[in-house]
Amino acid sequence: MKMLEEKILAEGRAMGEDILKVDSFINHQVDPLLMKQIGEEFAEHFKDKGITKVVTIESSGIAPALMTALALDVPMIILKKQPSKILNDDLYQTVVTSFTKETSYELTLSRKFLDENDHVLIIDDFLANGEAATGAIRLIRSAHATVAGIGILIEKSFQPGRQKLTAQGFEVYALARVAKLGKDLIEFLPEE
Ligand code: G4P
């Protein structure tokens, strides 16, 4: 998506070879017009998939997921992160380990909001190792719902997330695919 790539080139900063800082329009300050266009792009791409709900992981996935849900005219669900194990019969829970942040958290979903009639689009800001998306898929499956696809704003294509997900048969649609990061360098793969 040209608008997102241009924004990344204008305002993104590579922190070494692994991390792309996008605090001024995604992770801290949020650009509403960009989020609106991102939502419309995902909705256009996935419009024929019979999606009943959009699911995201707090917190940076919320803005683009909400805009996507609005464009598809379906509800959005936020998977919550909890630091410790809280036993609760009303929740589906799974542990996710983040290699980037070197932490683990419990991802949770209320049993009320998904069931076997749901076909879900997962939206998130970054795809790195694919752990968050894999945890989201585990929860969606616990609820006997199905996954329609995974929409990502920024894929770090030099990390294994996409490969892990596509190997399991999931469609990954990424709006910007970063091939390489370095000092004063952000390189993209061609658009999908
Ligand atoms: P994975 O889910 O693909 O395995 O990614 P990983 O666990 O390694 O990433 C964990 C967190 O780090 C996620 O945020 C993810 O968005 C973020 N992250 C990964 N790579 C980058 C990067 O290059 N730049 C930035 N800015 N963030 C990155 P989170 O913990 O879920 O935080 P939140 O912002 O959604 O609250």
XYZ file of N, CA, C and O and ligand atoms in Angstrom:
804
model
N 0.864 -1.185 0.000
C 0.000 0.000 0.000
C 0.901 1.237 0.000
O 1.648 1.444 0.957
N 0.769 1.974 -1.065
C 1.706 3.080 -1.287
C 1.708 4.103 -0.147
O 2.761 4.545 0.320
N 0.507 4.458 0.303
C 0.409 5.485 1.348
C 1.149 5.051 2.633
O 1.824 5.856 3.275
N 1.033 3.773 2.982
C 1.708 3.279 4.194
C 3.221 3.240 3.979
O 3.997 3.663 4.846
N 3.652 2.764 2.830
C 5.102 2.717 2.567
C 5.704 4.120 2.582
O 6.783 4.330 3.143
N 4.999 5.064 1.999
C 5.523 6.442 1.982
C 5.629 7.003 3.397
O 6.574 7.690 3.749
N 4.628 6.705 4.206
C 4.636 7.172 5.596
C 5.794 6.535 6.364
O 6.483 7.200 7.148
N 6.030 5.245 6.131
C 7.144 4.551 6.804
C 8.468 5.181 6.387
O 9.345 5.430 7.230
N 8.615 5.467 5.102
C 9.870 6.071 4.635
C 10.046 7.477 5.196
O 11.144 7.895 5.543
N 8.936 8.213 5.320
C 9.023 9.601 5.806
C 9.245 9.673 7.314
O 10.010 10.502 7.802
N 8.571 8.794 8.076
C 8.571 8.963 9.539
C 9.119 7.774 10.318
O 9.387 7.893 11.511
N 9.253 6.608 9.660
C 9.758 5.423 10.365
C 11.263 5.512 10.575
O 11.964 6.194 9.831
N 11.717 4.810 11.613
C 13.164 4.796 11.884
C 13.601 3.370 12.194
O 12.995 2.703 13.039
N 14.651 2.929 11.514
C 15.186 1.595 11.799
C 16.051 1.683 13.049
O 16.945 2.508 13.130
N 15.708 0.822 14.021
C 16.520 0.753 15.234
C 17.402 -0.485 15.079
O 16.975 -1.596 15.422
N 18.550 -0.322 14.488
C 19.388 -1.480 14.164
C 18.790 -2.235 12.984
O 18.090 -1.647 12.152
N 19.024 -3.534 12.947
C 18.598 -4.322 11.789
C 17.276 -5.043 12.018
O 16.769 -5.728 11.134
N 16.715 -4.907 13.231
C 15.544 -5.726 13.576
C 14.252 -4.962 13.825
O 13.176 -5.497 13.597
N 14.380 -3.756 14.365
C 13.174 -3.061 14.836
C 12.921 -1.788 14.025
O 13.819 -0.981 13.793
N 11.663 -1.645 13.616
C 11.240 -0.436 12.908
C 10.365 0.378 13.857
O 9.327 -0.102 14.320
N 10.780 1.608 14.137
C 10.013 2.445 15.044
C 9.009 3.269 14.236
O 9.391 3.989 13.307
N 7.736 3.127 14.589
C 6.680 3.857 13.874
C 5.741 4.511 14.900
O 4.523 4.469 14.758
N 6.364 5.112 15.891
C 5.633 5.710 17.007
C 4.768 6.903 16.623
O 3.814 7.210 17.323
N 5.120 7.572 15.536
C 4.414 8.821 15.236
C 3.111 8.608 14.473
O 2.327 9.542 14.323
N 2.860 7.369 13.993
C 1.581 7.170 13.288
C 0.888 5.845 13.574
O -0.264 5.660 13.199
N 1.573 4.898 14.268
C 0.915 3.618 14.601
C 0.953 3.310 16.099
O -0.083 3.062 16.712
N 2.144 3.310 16.697
C 2.292 2.734 18.036
C 2.091 3.684 19.211
O 1.919 3.231 20.343
N 2.151 4.982 18.960
C 1.986 5.903 20.098
C 1.000 7.000 19.675
O -0.160 6.993 20.064
N 1.428 7.892 18.804
C 0.463 8.758 18.107
C -0.116 7.921 16.960
O 0.573 7.074 16.396
N -1.395 8.174 16.650
C -2.055 7.390 15.589
C -2.576 8.335 14.507
O -3.161 9.380 14.824
N -2.362 7.968 13.244
C -2.833 8.780 12.119
C -4.220 8.261 11.686
O -4.330 7.203 11.060
N -5.283 8.982 12.021
C -6.643 8.478 11.753
C -6.948 8.306 10.265
O -7.612 7.332 9.882
N -6.476 9.215 9.431
C -6.768 9.113 7.998
C -6.073 7.882 7.405
O -6.670 7.137 6.616
N -4.833 7.661 7.828
C -4.118 6.464 7.370
C -4.860 5.207 7.831
O -5.035 4.255 7.067
N -5.326 5.204 9.083
C -6.044 4.036 9.610
C -7.337 3.795 8.830
O -7.730 2.659 8.571
N -8.003 4.872 8.457
C -9.247 4.744 7.685
C -8.949 4.080 6.331
O -9.645 3.161 5.901
N -7.888 4.529 5.690
C -7.547 3.976 4.372
C -7.086 2.529 4.485
O -7.377 1.707 3.614
N -6.376 2.230 5.563
C -5.939 0.857 5.810
C -7.167 -0.045 6.004
O -7.253 -1.141 5.434
N -8.130 0.435 6.774
C -9.363 -0.332 7.005
C -10.088 -0.599 5.698
O -10.567 -1.719 5.445
N -10.156 0.403 4.844
C -10.843 0.244 3.551
C -10.090 -0.742 2.652
O -10.698 -1.537 1.936
N -8.773 -0.685 2.718
C -7.953 -1.607 1.910
C -8.167 -3.062 2.354
O -8.383 -3.953 1.526
N -8.132 -3.298 3.664
C -8.364 -4.671 4.152
C -9.784 -5.124 3.806
O -10.003 -6.265 3.401
N -10.754 -4.227 3.981
C -12.147 -4.591 3.705
C -12.321 -4.951 2.225
O -12.983 -5.940 1.880
N -11.700 -4.187 1.352
C -11.782 -4.461 -0.083
C -11.142 -5.836 -0.393
O -11.704 -6.654 -1.121
N -10.001 -6.077 0.203
C -9.278 -7.323 -0.080
C -10.044 -8.557 0.398
O -10.052 -9.594 -0.264
N -10.679 -8.446 1.590
C -11.306 -9.627 2.198
C -12.838 -9.621 2.052
O -13.513 -10.428 2.698
N -13.371 -8.750 1.204
C -14.831 -8.534 1.202
C -15.656 -9.766 0.818
O -16.803 -9.885 1.233
N -15.078 -10.675 0.035
C -15.864 -11.831 -0.420
C -15.651 -13.081 0.434
O -16.017 -14.187 0.029
N -15.061 -12.920 1.607
C -14.681 -14.090 2.427
C -15.733 -14.463 3.466
O -15.512 -15.374 4.248
N -16.818 -13.728 3.525
C -17.861 -14.079 4.499
C -17.461 -13.813 5.942
O -17.814 -14.572 6.856
N -16.722 -12.729 6.144
C -16.230 -12.420 7.495
C -17.366 -11.940 8.405
O -18.155 -11.074 8.018
N -17.431 -12.506 9.608
C -18.470 -12.098 10.558
C -17.912 -11.212 11.673
O -18.656 -10.450 12.280
N -16.600 -11.335 11.962
C -15.996 -10.494 13.006
C -14.533 -10.243 12.692
O -13.873 -11.056 12.037
N -14.048 -9.077 13.152
C -12.619 -8.756 13.069
C -12.044 -8.903 14.468
O -12.636 -8.421 15.433
N -10.907 -9.603 14.569
C -10.261 -9.817 15.869
C -8.878 -9.187 15.851
O -8.151 -9.316 14.867
N -8.530 -8.496 16.936
C -7.184 -7.951 17.046
C -6.634 -8.188 18.450
O -7.326 -8.707 19.323
N -5.362 -7.819 18.626
C -4.681 -8.004 19.903
C -4.330 -6.621 20.428
O -3.786 -5.809 19.678
N -4.650 -6.382 21.693
C -4.353 -5.052 22.200
C -2.835 -4.833 22.225
O -2.084 -5.780 22.396
N -2.332 -3.608 22.023
C -3.124 -2.416 21.855
C -3.011 -1.800 20.456
O -3.962 -1.191 19.965
N -1.889 -1.975 19.775
C -1.715 -1.212 18.527
C -2.534 -1.746 17.350
O -2.672 -1.054 16.341
N -3.093 -2.940 17.489
C -3.949 -3.439 16.416
C -5.341 -2.827 16.425
O -6.091 -2.950 15.447
N -5.692 -2.164 17.532
C -7.093 -1.739 17.705
C -7.530 -0.715 16.642
O -8.609 -0.846 16.057
N -6.683 0.281 16.401
C -7.103 1.335 15.463
C -7.353 0.779 14.051
O -8.440 0.988 13.490
N -6.402 0.062 13.458
C -6.692 -0.467 12.116
C -7.807 -1.519 12.111
O -8.576 -1.593 11.143
N -7.901 -2.306 13.186
C -8.955 -3.331 13.231
C -10.332 -2.678 13.296
O -11.282 -3.140 12.661
N -10.443 -1.613 14.057
C -11.734 -0.924 14.160
C -12.158 -0.362 12.804
O -13.318 -0.487 12.397
N -11.214 0.246 12.113
C -11.526 0.813 10.792
C -11.897 -0.280 9.787
O -12.762 -0.083 8.933
N -11.268 -1.441 9.917
C -11.589 -2.564 9.025
C -12.996 -3.087 9.336
O -13.795 -3.347 8.432
N -13.283 -3.216 10.628
C -14.604 -3.701 11.037
C -15.697 -2.733 10.579
O -16.768 -3.156 10.126
N -15.409 -1.450 10.687
C -16.374 -0.435 10.237
C -16.637 -0.589 8.737
O -17.795 -0.598 8.295
N -15.562 -0.750 7.968
C -15.717 -0.874 6.509
C -16.415 -2.174 6.124
O -17.110 -2.232 5.110
N -16.240 -3.236 6.920
C -16.904 -4.518 6.620
C -18.283 -4.613 7.270
O -19.013 -5.581 7.042
N -18.590 -3.638 8.142
C -19.866 -3.601 8.855
C -20.060 -4.845 9.739
O -21.114 -5.500 9.701
N -19.017 -5.170 10.498
C -19.072 -6.290 11.464
C -18.462 -5.814 12.787
O -17.749 -4.814 12.811
N -18.691 -6.546 13.893
C -18.062 -6.150 15.163
C -16.561 -6.425 15.180
O -16.056 -7.239 14.408
N -15.879 -5.732 16.095
C -14.459 -5.981 16.331
C -14.288 -6.522 17.752
O -14.943 -6.043 18.675
N -13.403 -7.514 17.902
C -13.099 -8.071 19.226
C -11.633 -7.814 19.539
O -10.771 -8.048 18.687
N -11.366 -7.346 20.764
C -9.982 -7.123 21.214
C -9.574 -8.301 22.105
O -10.203 -8.527 23.147
N -8.561 -9.040 21.686
C -8.002 -10.071 22.568
C -7.159 -9.353 23.615
O -6.312 -8.520 23.279
N -7.406 -9.675 24.877
C -6.760 -8.948 25.979
C -5.507 -9.682 26.428
O -5.474 -10.914 26.443
N -4.542 -8.896 26.865
C -3.318 -9.480 27.425
C -3.384 -9.362 28.934
O -3.609 -8.275 29.458
N -3.158 -10.486 29.605
C -3.133 -10.427 31.062
C -1.789 -10.941 31.540
O -1.286 -11.937 31.019
N -1.174 -10.282 32.503
C 0.181 -10.642 32.916
C 0.279 -11.986 33.628
O 1.273 -12.661 33.542
N -0.769 -12.389 34.317
C -0.656 -13.632 35.083
C -1.882 -14.497 34.831
O -2.880 -14.049 34.289
N -1.789 -15.724 35.284
C -2.879 -16.663 35.038
C -4.060 -16.353 35.953
O -3.951 -16.410 37.169
N -5.174 -16.025 35.354
C -6.388 -15.812 36.144
C -7.371 -16.881 35.678
O -7.784 -16.865 34.520
N -7.679 -17.813 36.539
C -8.581 -18.890 36.118
C -10.005 -18.355 36.049
O -10.513 -17.780 36.993
N -10.612 -18.563 34.912
C -11.948 -18.025 34.725
C -12.661 -18.882 33.676
O -12.209 -18.989 32.543
N -13.760 -19.470 34.067
C -14.480 -20.379 33.177
C -15.085 -19.683 31.969
O -15.423 -20.324 30.977
N -15.250 -18.382 32.073
C -15.892 -17.651 30.979
C -14.919 -17.246 29.880
O -15.301 -16.592 28.928
N -13.643 -17.599 30.058
C -12.616 -17.137 29.116
C -11.922 -18.297 28.420
O -11.700 -19.350 29.016
N -11.552 -18.073 27.148
C -10.543 -18.917 26.520
C -9.210 -18.213 26.776
O -9.121 -16.985 26.656
N -8.172 -18.989 27.105
C -6.884 -18.378 27.416
C -5.763 -19.151 26.751
O -5.835 -20.368 26.628
N -4.699 -18.443 26.360
C -3.518 -19.124 25.832
C -2.285 -18.257 26.104
O -2.380 -17.030 26.111
N -1.154 -18.889 26.327
C 0.073 -18.129 26.601
C 0.770 -17.798 25.281
O 0.915 -18.660 24.417
N 1.194 -16.534 25.140
C 1.955 -16.092 23.968
C 3.308 -15.582 24.443
O 3.387 -14.816 25.399
N 4.356 -16.007 23.763
C 5.702 -15.530 24.095
C 6.157 -14.581 22.997
O 6.105 -14.920 21.817
N 6.573 -13.389 23.402
C 7.075 -12.413 22.439
C 8.597 -12.453 22.434
O 9.228 -12.176 23.442
N 9.163 -12.824 21.291
C 10.622 -12.846 21.188
C 11.170 -11.429 21.127
O 12.231 -11.138 21.662
N 10.434 -10.523 20.479
C 10.911 -9.145 20.345
C 11.017 -8.478 21.713
O 11.997 -7.811 22.021
N 9.974 -8.680 22.540
C 9.955 -7.984 23.837
C 10.434 -8.876 24.980
O 10.492 -8.451 26.121
N 10.727 -10.130 24.668
C 11.210 -11.097 25.664
C 10.280 -11.194 26.877
O 10.724 -11.110 28.024
N 8.985 -11.292 26.572
C 7.995 -11.456 27.640
C 6.961 -12.498 27.216
O 6.855 -12.814 26.027
N 6.216 -12.975 28.205
C 5.082 -13.840 27.903
C 3.836 -13.220 28.520
O 3.928 -12.536 29.538
N 2.731 -13.462 27.896
C 1.477 -12.967 28.459
C 0.368 -13.945 28.133
O 0.504 -14.784 27.229
N -0.703 -13.822 28.894
C -1.869 -14.671 28.694
C -2.832 -13.911 27.789
O -3.262 -12.813 28.123
N -3.136 -14.474 26.629
C -4.082 -13.839 25.711
C -5.457 -14.404 26.025
O -5.604 -15.626 26.143
N -6.456 -13.534 26.162
C -7.767 -14.029 26.584
C -8.899 -13.528 25.681
O -8.818 -12.449 25.090
N -9.934 -14.358 25.625
C -11.129 -14.062 24.833
C -12.336 -14.541 25.621
O -12.362 -15.690 26.072
N -13.320 -13.690 25.758
C -14.548 -14.104 26.434
C -15.314 -15.087 25.555
O -15.417 -14.909 24.334
N -15.859 -16.118 26.178
C -16.625 -17.125 25.434
C -17.874 -16.540 24.779
O -18.446 -17.123 23.861
N -18.288 -15.371 25.258
C -19.531 -14.754 24.762
C -19.466 -14.306 23.307
O -20.477 -14.178 22.645
N -18.238 -13.982 22.849
C -18.178 -13.187 21.621
C -17.855 -13.946 20.339
O -17.923 -13.374 19.257
N -17.460 -15.205 20.447
C -17.193 -15.997 19.228
C -17.805 -17.374 19.388
O -17.741 -17.959 20.474
N -18.362 -17.918 18.285
C -18.820 -19.310 18.320
C -18.618 -19.958 16.946
O -17.983 -19.360 16.060
N -19.178 -21.140 16.772
C -18.900 -21.923 15.558
C -19.469 -21.284 14.294
O -19.125 -21.692 13.182
N -20.301 -20.279 14.440
C -20.847 -19.601 13.253
C -19.951 -18.472 12.759
O -20.258 -17.841 11.744
N -18.871 -18.184 13.479
C -18.038 -17.030 13.111
C -16.870 -17.411 12.199
O -16.231 -18.446 12.371
N -16.626 -16.488 11.247
C -15.505 -16.597 10.311
C -14.739 -15.287 10.486
O -15.262 -14.207 10.208
N -13.497 -15.393 10.958
C -12.836 -14.251 11.575
C -11.655 -13.742 10.749
O -10.847 -14.530 10.250
N -11.558 -12.427 10.658
C -10.370 -11.792 10.074
C -9.508 -11.258 11.218
O -9.978 -10.487 12.055
N -8.248 -11.674 11.271
C -7.308 -11.189 12.291
C -6.551 -9.993 11.719
O -6.032 -10.061 10.599
N -6.500 -8.907 12.479
C -5.738 -7.715 12.065
C -4.715 -7.390 13.147
O -5.042 -7.365 14.339
N -3.468 -7.120 12.727
C -2.464 -6.667 13.704
C -1.487 -5.710 13.032
O -1.411 -5.663 11.804
N -0.765 -4.958 13.870
C 0.133 -3.948 13.304
C 1.410 -4.563 12.722
O 1.761 -4.302 11.591
N 2.080 -5.431 13.509
C 3.342 -6.011 13.043
C 3.229 -7.520 12.946
O 2.573 -8.162 13.765
N 3.911 -8.088 11.962
C 4.135 -9.531 11.933
C 5.641 -9.746 11.970
O 6.356 -9.334 11.049
N 6.099 -10.355 13.064
C 7.530 -10.618 13.225
C 7.748 -12.127 13.246
O 8.007 -12.741 12.213
N 7.564 -12.713 14.420
C 7.732 -14.171 14.539
C 6.416 -14.935 14.413
O 6.409 -16.165 14.409
N 5.316 -14.220 14.373
C 4.014 -14.865 14.186
C 3.414 -15.433 15.463
O 2.401 -16.120 15.415
N 4.015 -15.121 16.609
C 3.531 -15.720 17.859
C 2.170 -15.153 18.274
O 1.310 -15.890 18.754
N 1.996 -13.854 18.125
C 0.721 -13.243 18.519
C -0.414 -13.780 17.630
O -1.483 -14.166 18.127
N -0.165 -13.826 16.315
C -1.201 -14.330 15.394
C -1.497 -15.796 15.679
O -2.667 -16.223 15.666
N -0.469 -16.564 15.996
C -0.672 -17.989 16.286
C -1.497 -18.160 17.560
O -2.374 -19.030 17.631
N -1.237 -17.310 18.561
C -2.037 -17.348 19.787
C -3.484 -16.968 19.502
O -4.423 -17.601 20.013
N -3.679 -15.957 18.658
C -5.043 -15.542 18.293
C -5.764 -16.695 17.590
O -6.937 -16.974 17.881
N -5.066 -17.389 16.712
C -5.673 -18.526 15.996
C -6.072 -19.622 16.987
O -7.155 -20.208 16.878
N -5.218 -19.880 17.987
C -5.559 -20.911 18.986
C -6.860 -20.550 19.709
O -7.726 -21.395 19.916
N -7.006 -19.269 20.071
C -8.227 -18.854 20.784
C -9.454 -18.961 19.887
O -10.518 -19.404 20.323
N -9.297 -18.534 18.626
C -10.425 -18.578 17.681
C -10.872 -20.027 17.487
O -12.058 -20.345 17.461
N -9.900 -20.919 17.410
C -10.223 -22.349 17.252
C -10.842 -22.926 18.511
O -11.703 -23.803 18.430
N -10.412 -22.444 19.667
C -11.028 -22.913 20.924
C -12.519 -22.610 20.923
O -13.315 -23.349 21.499
N -12.874 -21.503 20.281
C -14.277 -21.101 20.225
C -15.013 -21.781 19.068
O -16.180 -21.479 18.805
N -14.320 -22.682 18.354
C -14.869 -23.405 17.196
C -15.228 -22.471 16.039
O -16.058 -22.812 15.194
N -14.633 -21.273 16.039
C -14.800 -20.371 14.899
C -13.675 -20.666 13.895
O -12.743 -21.412 14.208
N -13.778 -20.082 12.694
C -12.757 -20.324 11.660
C -12.054 -19.018 11.290
O -12.586 -17.926 11.514
N -10.864 -19.149 10.717
C -10.039 -17.984 10.366
C -10.139 -17.727 8.866
O -9.811 -18.595 8.053
N -10.570 -16.508 8.511
C -10.726 -16.146 7.096
C -9.409 -15.644 6.510
O -9.170 -15.752 5.302
N -8.548 -15.094 7.355
C -7.276 -14.554 6.874
C -6.652 -13.672 7.933
O -7.233 -13.453 9.005
N -5.449 -13.198 7.613
C -4.697 -12.367 8.554
C -4.233 -11.126 7.811
O -3.533 -11.223 6.791
N -4.642 -9.963 8.292
C -4.253 -8.688 7.690
C -3.226 -8.002 8.580
O -3.452 -7.825 9.774
N -2.101 -7.631 7.990
C -0.983 -7.068 8.750
C -0.602 -5.719 8.145
O -0.556 -5.579 6.923
N -0.316 -4.740 8.994
C 0.143 -3.456 8.453
C 1.587 -3.579 7.978
O 1.894 -3.276 6.836
N 2.476 -4.027 8.882
C 3.896 -4.093 8.525
C 4.422 -5.494 8.815
O 4.465 -5.925 9.969
N 4.790 -6.171 7.743
C 5.412 -7.500 7.883
C 6.918 -7.325 7.817
O 7.422 -6.658 6.908
N 7.635 -7.910 8.777
C 9.096 -7.936 8.673
C 9.441 -9.259 7.988
O 9.479 -10.310 8.605
N 9.641 -9.153 6.681
C 9.736 -10.361 5.851
C 11.011 -11.142 6.114
O 11.126 -12.292 5.689
N 11.951 -10.524 6.831
C 13.199 -11.227 7.171
C 13.032 -12.049 8.451
O 13.970 -12.691 8.906
N 11.840 -12.031 9.035
C 11.544 -12.868 10.194
C 10.512 -13.927 9.781
O 9.858 -13.788 8.746
N 10.358 -14.991 10.569
C 9.647 -16.165 10.040
C 8.120 -16.170 10.146
O 7.493 -17.168 9.804
N 7.497 -15.060 10.605
C 6.057 -15.061 10.860
C 5.203 -15.471 9.675
O 4.354 -16.363 9.785
N 5.424 -14.836 8.528
C 4.577 -15.155 7.361
C 4.693 -16.629 7.005
O 3.691 -17.307 6.774
N 5.914 -17.103 6.961
C 6.122 -18.495 6.555
C 5.414 -19.470 7.485
O 4.779 -20.425 7.033
N 5.492 -19.185 8.791
C 4.823 -20.048 9.774
C 3.321 -20.111 9.517
O 2.705 -21.164 9.607
N 2.739 -18.948 9.212
C 1.282 -18.878 9.060
C 0.827 -19.471 7.732
O -0.153 -20.219 7.675
N 1.547 -19.143 6.660
C 1.131 -19.669 5.345
C 1.356 -21.185 5.284
O 0.597 -21.893 4.627
N 2.362 -21.679 6.004
C 2.598 -23.131 6.039
C 1.408 -23.871 6.650
O 1.182 -25.042 6.361
N 0.648 -23.167 7.496
C -0.549 -23.799 8.085
C -1.795 -23.546 7.233
O -2.913 -23.852 7.651
N -1.604 -22.893 6.083
C -2.717 -22.701 5.160
C -3.462 -21.386 5.321
O -4.501 -21.181 4.689
N -2.932 -20.472 6.135
C -3.626 -19.190 6.332
C -3.159 -18.168 5.303
O -1.978 -18.115 4.964
N -4.092 -17.338 4.848
C -3.711 -16.246 3.957
C -3.204 -15.063 4.777
O -3.884 -14.607 5.701
N -2.021 -14.577 4.454
C -1.481 -13.382 5.102
C -1.467 -12.272 4.055
O -0.854 -12.426 2.995
N -2.150 -11.165 4.360
C -2.142 -10.019 3.451
C -1.480 -8.859 4.196
O -2.037 -8.330 5.157
N -0.275 -8.499 3.760
C 0.489 -7.449 4.446
C 0.559 -6.207 3.564
O 0.850 -6.300 2.368
N 0.309 -5.046 4.161
C 0.261 -3.801 3.380
C 1.641 -3.232 3.102
O 1.830 -2.500 2.135
N 2.603 -3.519 3.970
C 4.000 -3.128 3.712
C 4.863 -4.308 4.145
O 4.690 -4.843 5.239
N 5.759 -4.701 3.259
C 6.615 -5.869 3.548
C 8.061 -5.401 3.592
O 8.648 -5.060 2.563
N 8.617 -5.360 4.791
C 9.971 -4.833 4.971
C 10.979 -5.969 4.738
O 10.973 -6.975 5.447
N 11.826 -5.756 3.733
C 12.820 -6.777 3.380
C 14.072 -6.613 4.222
O 14.723 -7.584 4.592
N 14.428 -5.342 4.529
C 15.712 -5.093 5.173
C 15.667 -3.792 5.957
O 15.100 -2.799 5.493
N 16.284 -3.813 7.133
C 16.435 -2.601 7.951
C 17.916 -2.405 8.244
O 18.660 -3.369 8.421
N 18.327 -1.159 8.338
C 19.722 -0.869 8.690
C 19.852 0.617 8.936
O 18.856 1.353 8.910
N 21.052 1.076 9.161
C 21.268 2.497 9.420
C 20.814 3.310 8.201
O 21.322 3.089 7.086
N 19.842 4.190 8.402
C 19.273 5.002 7.322
C 18.739 4.157 6.164
O 18.741 4.596 5.017
N 18.312 2.945 6.451
C 17.858 2.060 5.383
C 16.563 1.346 5.769
O 16.474 0.710 6.822
N 15.546 1.506 4.907
C 14.314 0.710 5.027
C 13.981 0.260 3.607
O 13.703 1.086 2.736
N 14.045 -1.037 3.385
C 13.795 -1.561 2.041
C 12.551 -2.427 2.049
O 12.366 -3.247 2.956
N 11.715 -2.280 1.025
C 10.478 -3.060 0.941
C 10.587 -4.147 -0.120
O 11.292 -3.978 -1.119
N 9.801 -5.215 0.081
C 9.559 -6.166 -1.005
C 8.502 -5.530 -1.902
O 7.754 -4.649 -1.462
N 8.356 -5.975 -3.145
C 7.286 -5.450 -4.003
C 5.918 -5.720 -3.376
O 5.759 -6.692 -2.622
N 4.936 -4.866 -3.701
C 3.572 -5.044 -3.162
C 3.000 -6.376 -3.595
O 3.310 -6.878 -4.672
N 2.097 -6.920 -2.732
C 1.479 -8.220 -3.068
C 0.504 -8.053 -4.218
O -0.130 -7.045 -4.342
P 5.079 -11.849 16.726
O 3.781 -11.727 17.420
O 4.994 -11.697 15.246
O 5.821 -13.099 17.150
O 5.954 -10.640 17.198
P 6.697 -10.441 18.569
O 6.024 -11.264 19.594
O 8.137 -10.666 18.292
O 6.360 -8.911 18.817
C 5.850 -8.519 20.031
C 5.508 -7.087 20.079
O 6.531 -6.318 19.469
C 4.222 -6.697 19.384
O 3.700 -5.575 20.045
C 4.712 -6.256 18.015
O 3.803 -5.378 17.413
C 5.984 -5.559 18.394
N 6.962 -5.493 17.331
C 7.607 -6.512 16.721
N 8.492 -6.036 15.849
C 8.386 -4.693 15.870
C 9.031 -3.638 15.177
O 9.920 -3.824 14.336
N 8.646 -2.375 15.477
C 7.693 -2.101 16.402
N 7.367 -0.824 16.608
N 7.061 -3.074 17.088
C 7.409 -4.348 16.815
P 2.847 -5.675 21.363
O 3.682 -6.184 22.494
O 1.660 -6.520 21.031
O 2.513 -4.208 21.693
P 1.367 -3.232 21.256
O 2.061 -2.112 20.574
O 0.403 -3.902 20.332
O 0.736 -2.894 22.533
